[in-house]
XYZ file of C-alpha atoms in Angstrom:
355
model
C -1.372 10.828 20.273
C -0.233 13.219 17.510
C 1.049 12.438 13.787
C -0.864 8.722 13.869
C -2.103 7.635 10.580
C -5.736 7.814 9.067
C -7.143 4.394 8.454
C -6.024 4.258 3.939
C -2.845 5.454 5.263
C -2.513 2.517 7.524
C -3.784 0.560 4.839
C -1.071 1.635 2.532
C 1.186 0.704 5.198
C 0.001 -2.461 5.872
C 0.084 -3.296 2.309
C 3.970 -2.397 2.172
C 4.548 -4.119 4.849
C 3.499 -7.053 3.912
C 4.887 -7.179 0.655
C 8.543 -7.018 2.672
C 7.359 -10.305 5.479
C 5.858 -8.244 8.281
C 2.948 -8.832 9.891
C -0.119 -6.467 10.371
C -2.336 -6.416 13.372
C -6.109 -6.943 12.740
C -8.587 -6.506 15.573
C -11.939 -7.993 15.367
C -14.550 -7.623 18.181
C -13.043 -10.702 19.824
C -9.317 -9.105 20.050
C -6.255 -9.083 17.855
C -5.172 -11.266 15.282
C -1.691 -11.132 13.307
C -1.842 -11.924 9.218
C 1.231 -12.696 7.449
C 0.903 -13.295 3.923
C 1.451 -16.478 2.610
C 3.855 -15.367 -0.128
C 6.104 -13.691 2.545
C 6.254 -15.563 5.348
C 10.053 -16.627 7.397
C 10.243 -19.948 8.938
C 11.238 -17.721 12.133
C 7.656 -16.280 11.711
C 5.741 -19.412 10.973
C 7.582 -21.649 14.478
C 6.857 -18.710 16.237
C 3.180 -18.616 15.248
C 3.147 -22.130 15.760
C 4.755 -21.775 19.403
C 1.474 -19.696 19.790
C -0.987 -22.450 19.007
C -4.141 -21.971 17.319
C -2.265 -20.597 13.656
C -4.662 -20.682 10.419
C -4.214 -20.598 7.021
C -6.599 -18.626 5.643
C -7.074 -18.414 1.043
C -9.604 -18.467 -1.059
C -12.589 -19.677 -2.043
C -11.954 -19.985 -5.436
C -8.119 -21.513 -3.776
C -10.127 -23.562 -1.286
C -12.384 -25.041 -4.676
C -9.173 -26.387 -6.617
C -7.633 -27.369 -3.151
C -11.154 -29.435 -2.733
C -11.855 -28.190 1.205
C -14.858 -26.377 2.361
C -14.930 -23.007 2.572
C -18.259 -22.485 5.719
C -17.158 -18.648 5.514
C -18.315 -18.328 1.326
C -15.496 -15.986 0.240
C -12.836 -17.427 2.277
C -11.965 -20.938 3.803
C -9.918 -21.373 7.500
C -7.436 -24.146 7.326
C -5.896 -25.615 11.019
C -2.090 -25.569 10.392
C -0.446 -28.637 12.008
C 1.979 -28.178 15.038
C 4.614 -29.798 12.423
C 3.687 -28.096 9.257
C 7.036 -26.126 7.561
C 7.266 -23.665 5.258
C 7.330 -25.965 1.650
C 3.410 -27.040 3.446
C 2.602 -22.991 3.534
C 3.831 -22.347 -0.367
C 2.145 -25.431 -1.183
C -1.118 -24.028 -0.168
C -1.267 -20.742 -1.259
C 0.883 -21.426 -4.706
C -0.967 -23.506 -7.668
C 3.126 -23.925 -9.249
C 2.869 -27.596 -7.878
C -0.437 -28.829 -7.990
C -0.016 -31.187 -10.621
C 3.256 -32.474 -9.293
C 2.255 -32.556 -5.874
C -1.829 -32.603 -5.656
C -1.990 -34.556 -2.661
C -1.737 -31.282 -0.508
C -4.146 -32.605 2.173
C -5.995 -33.583 4.083
C -7.434 -30.233 5.550
C -9.293 -29.589 8.135
C -11.520 -26.446 7.405
C -12.630 -24.387 10.558
C -16.716 -23.242 10.265
C -16.770 -20.686 13.562
C -16.390 -17.733 14.426
C -16.383 -14.009 13.045
C -13.941 -13.965 9.400
C -14.138 -10.201 8.986
C -10.726 -10.283 10.195
C -9.743 -12.990 7.960
C -11.644 -11.403 4.852
C -9.916 -8.453 5.344
C -6.063 -9.840 5.356
C -6.929 -12.015 2.003
C -8.324 -7.889 0.860
C -4.756 -6.855 2.091
C -2.837 -9.456 0.299
C -4.681 -8.857 -3.272
C -4.101 -5.470 -2.947
C -0.117 -5.548 -2.159
C -0.382 -8.002 -5.178
C 0.792 -11.006 -3.168
C -0.452 -14.295 -3.637
C -4.694 -14.394 -1.602
C -3.272 -16.407 1.013
C -2.601 -15.352 4.414
C -1.574 -16.794 8.050
C -3.186 -15.570 11.006
C -2.436 -16.241 14.804
C -4.474 -14.887 17.635
C -2.185 -12.744 20.007
C -2.771 -10.436 22.600
C -0.255 -7.006 21.805
C 1.522 -6.542 18.003
C 3.606 -4.118 18.961
C 5.884 -2.428 16.215
C 2.948 -3.844 13.620
C 0.739 -1.964 11.875
C -2.867 -1.893 13.028
C -6.150 -1.541 11.510
C -9.824 -3.072 12.625
C -11.259 -5.794 10.180
C -14.319 -3.538 9.882
C -11.919 -0.653 8.406
C -10.173 -2.812 6.044
C -13.619 -3.971 4.634
C -15.416 -0.780 4.527
C -12.524 1.301 2.653
C -12.471 -1.116 -0.206
C -12.949 0.891 -3.245
C -13.527 4.498 -1.490
C -10.155 5.996 -2.650
C -10.293 9.753 -4.318
C -8.192 10.717 -7.588
C -6.023 13.956 -7.838
C -5.032 15.119 -11.036
C -1.500 15.939 -9.280
C -0.294 17.467 -12.637
C -0.952 17.324 -16.470
C 1.021 18.281 -19.666
C 0.942 18.680 -22.945
C 2.866 15.668 -24.940
C 2.748 15.822 -28.959
C 2.340 12.232 -29.891
C 2.036 10.138 -33.316
C -1.767 10.525 -33.501
C -1.983 14.136 -32.778
C 0.040 17.204 -32.055
C -1.988 18.045 -29.935
C -1.902 15.690 -26.657
C -1.774 16.521 -23.159
C -1.075 13.043 -20.144
C -2.828 14.054 -16.746
C -1.087 12.224 -13.928
C -3.994 11.188 -11.178
C -2.712 10.122 -7.730
C -5.127 8.120 -5.449
C -4.726 9.323 -1.856
C -4.627 5.554 -0.762
C -1.215 5.195 -1.045
C -2.460 2.612 -4.446
C -1.055 3.166 -8.155
C -1.191 5.819 -9.634
C -3.326 6.170 -13.251
C -3.313 7.734 -16.741
C -5.587 9.862 -18.877
C -3.909 10.971 -22.347
C -6.182 13.405 -24.451
C -5.896 13.053 -27.785
C -6.489 15.948 -29.582
C -8.825 18.878 -28.503
C -11.669 17.562 -26.081
C -14.919 18.802 -26.477
C -17.282 18.480 -23.190
C -20.326 19.710 -24.738
C -19.989 16.550 -27.102
C -19.686 12.231 -26.404
C -16.056 11.465 -25.822
C -14.670 9.187 -28.010
C -12.633 7.115 -24.487
C -10.974 3.904 -23.764
C -10.525 2.148 -20.022
C -7.554 0.312 -20.633
C -6.067 -1.619 -17.787
C -2.376 -1.573 -18.007
C -0.174 -4.724 -19.722
C 3.750 -5.155 -19.604
C 3.813 -8.476 -21.796
C 1.272 -7.106 -24.292
C 1.677 -2.957 -23.779
C 5.399 -3.212 -23.915
C 6.800 -6.287 -25.525
C 4.299 -7.000 -28.187
C 3.162 -10.303 -26.670
C 0.796 -12.830 -28.618
C -0.675 -14.487 -25.752
C -3.583 -11.721 -25.182
C -4.837 -8.744 -27.446
C -3.720 -6.091 -25.321
C -0.838 -4.242 -27.338
C -3.169 -4.001 -30.572
C -6.030 -2.371 -28.479
C -4.115 -0.211 -26.724
C -2.812 1.099 -30.478
C -5.739 0.696 -32.173
C -7.648 2.957 -29.865
C -5.392 5.274 -29.868
C -5.008 5.307 -33.589
C -9.139 5.745 -33.732
C -9.076 8.911 -31.313
C -5.787 10.385 -33.553
C -8.571 9.619 -36.628
C -11.577 11.455 -35.357
C -9.491 14.482 -33.974
C -10.213 14.141 -30.256
C -10.483 11.263 -27.191
C -9.413 10.284 -24.389
C -7.195 7.166 -23.375
C -7.682 5.740 -19.316
C -4.269 3.691 -18.945
C -5.509 2.361 -15.610
C -2.502 0.079 -13.496
C -4.456 -2.921 -13.167
C -1.780 -5.112 -14.742
C -3.258 -8.510 -15.059
C -6.760 -8.182 -14.682
C -5.899 -6.453 -10.799
C -3.755 -9.150 -10.222
C -0.173 -7.774 -10.808
C 2.453 -8.949 -12.775
C 3.654 -11.356 -10.907
C 0.249 -12.956 -10.450
C -0.770 -12.709 -14.297
C 3.472 -14.542 -14.648
C 1.761 -17.621 -12.498
C -1.351 -17.429 -14.490
C 1.110 -17.882 -17.371
C 2.373 -20.547 -16.279
C -0.412 -22.581 -15.305
C -1.876 -21.603 -19.237
C 1.240 -23.838 -20.282
C -0.256 -26.204 -18.148
C -3.002 -26.337 -20.019
C -5.773 -24.166 -17.971
C -7.486 -21.606 -19.838
C -7.321 -17.618 -18.444
C -10.182 -17.925 -16.371
C -9.379 -21.265 -14.794
C -5.996 -20.456 -14.023
C -7.086 -17.490 -12.215
C -9.210 -19.504 -9.598
C -6.329 -21.864 -9.191
C -4.328 -19.152 -7.659
C -6.745 -17.878 -5.675
C -9.054 -15.305 -7.590
C -12.171 -14.139 -9.176
C -11.988 -14.025 -12.956
C -11.470 -10.270 -13.054
C -9.848 -8.343 -10.010
C -10.209 -4.616 -11.509
C -12.166 -1.945 -10.700
C -13.509 0.042 -13.405
C -15.290 2.910 -10.818
C -11.621 3.955 -10.909
C -12.031 5.210 -14.615
C -15.318 6.920 -13.834
C -13.807 8.381 -11.463
C -11.104 10.197 -13.399
C -13.943 10.903 -15.937
C -15.472 12.880 -13.067
C -12.446 14.737 -11.904
C -11.756 15.876 -15.517
C -15.473 17.122 -15.963
C -16.477 14.622 -18.783
C -19.844 12.867 -17.848
C -20.784 11.262 -21.353
C -18.526 9.345 -23.572
C -18.208 6.977 -26.519
C -16.788 3.767 -25.132
C -13.958 2.013 -27.254
C -14.923 -1.512 -25.579
C -15.769 -4.798 -26.339
C -16.321 -5.934 -22.399
C -19.858 -5.027 -21.356
C -19.188 -5.190 -17.674
C -17.077 -1.437 -18.269
C -20.120 0.067 -19.722
C -22.367 -1.467 -16.746
C -19.449 -0.011 -14.236
C -19.369 3.923 -16.062
C -23.669 4.263 -15.944
C -23.202 2.435 -12.080
C -21.375 6.003 -11.704
C -23.201 8.048 -13.822
C -21.310 8.251 -16.727
C -23.698 8.260 -19.773
C -22.288 5.716 -22.225
C -23.934 7.143 -25.881
C -22.348 4.384 -27.699
C -20.365 1.063 -27.277
C -17.721 1.433 -29.882
C -16.599 -2.162 -30.947
C -12.525 -2.728 -30.394
C -12.248 -6.283 -32.440
C -8.250 -6.003 -33.631
C -5.209 -8.139 -32.161
C -6.332 -12.182 -32.860
C -3.800 -14.389 -33.905
C -3.292 -18.235 -33.397
C -1.401 -18.151 -30.351
C -4.146 -15.737 -28.607
C -7.292 -16.874 -30.428
C -7.896 -20.018 -27.185
C -7.702 -16.397 -24.622
C -10.013 -14.723 -26.975
C -12.109 -17.639 -26.933
C -12.333 -17.651 -23.305
C -12.989 -14.054 -22.817
C -16.035 -14.188 -24.686
C -17.608 -17.913 -23.654
C -16.523 -17.141 -19.792
C -16.287 -13.560 -19.582
C -18.740 -12.092 -21.867
C -16.739 -9.946 -24.185
C -18.853 -8.842 -27.562
C -16.285 -10.520 -29.498
């Protein structure tokens, strides 16, 4: 049949569908599932899923730890949904906002049999859509009108996008009159990323480089809860002072979980949890970012040797995994204040940042 989407295009359609409350078909070796994001599920959709029988709630092992229920498949837990469950119960299982006010959400019955690939795929799709990492799934005979993917396609496509420099133009900046901005667009429909050249780049020398993840609150609003804004401005200032550098501005807000989930993490931090604990309670890992994106963009720019401005050794390791030579790690220790001192201590103690 002509004009069928590629697997990458079908995956992008699935992200959009979940965000607007549509279901997505996921096929495994045993048949077809329809998955809904728990965050955007409607009462009618829940009623229809329950009427079909065998509806399941899928959460990550991190969220399962918080709810004190078993994740028999290691990374995901499959919970049965009782026939009288309502949307409030679904939201309560998925969203930690009410954990302290209503801690008793169970008892839960965790399933331990069957192939979990479709369930893993549903979680990956929810994460990529920057929704809560939780889904409601039900077996169906057909899913006419919905995007349909195979579980294998979703799992195999993780982190395989190609990045194209669709446009670049000169941009004089306060740190350098000779600046240039490149817009890199991935072919999988995910967010664009930006490469900012400061000064004149000499590809024959190690280039001072910063991989900076977007932080709306820190970069734009001047948030005191993190050190992102000072790091952005400090990196640009160093590049300007040295006459050259590349800042990769990667759209991976909130350590890759998106702004809405980052605000959920902030809400939990106000309740006394640190940044890592907050991410876990929502259902995410400590850090969901993919620094290989930065390496892919550097490769496209013909840059293979860098001096990396970072306090995060994981960035160095990911660059070297992607055959980018890191000739030097340049510390970037700026922006500590009384509000974020505990946050920075957590980054050092739990995430290995060299502060």
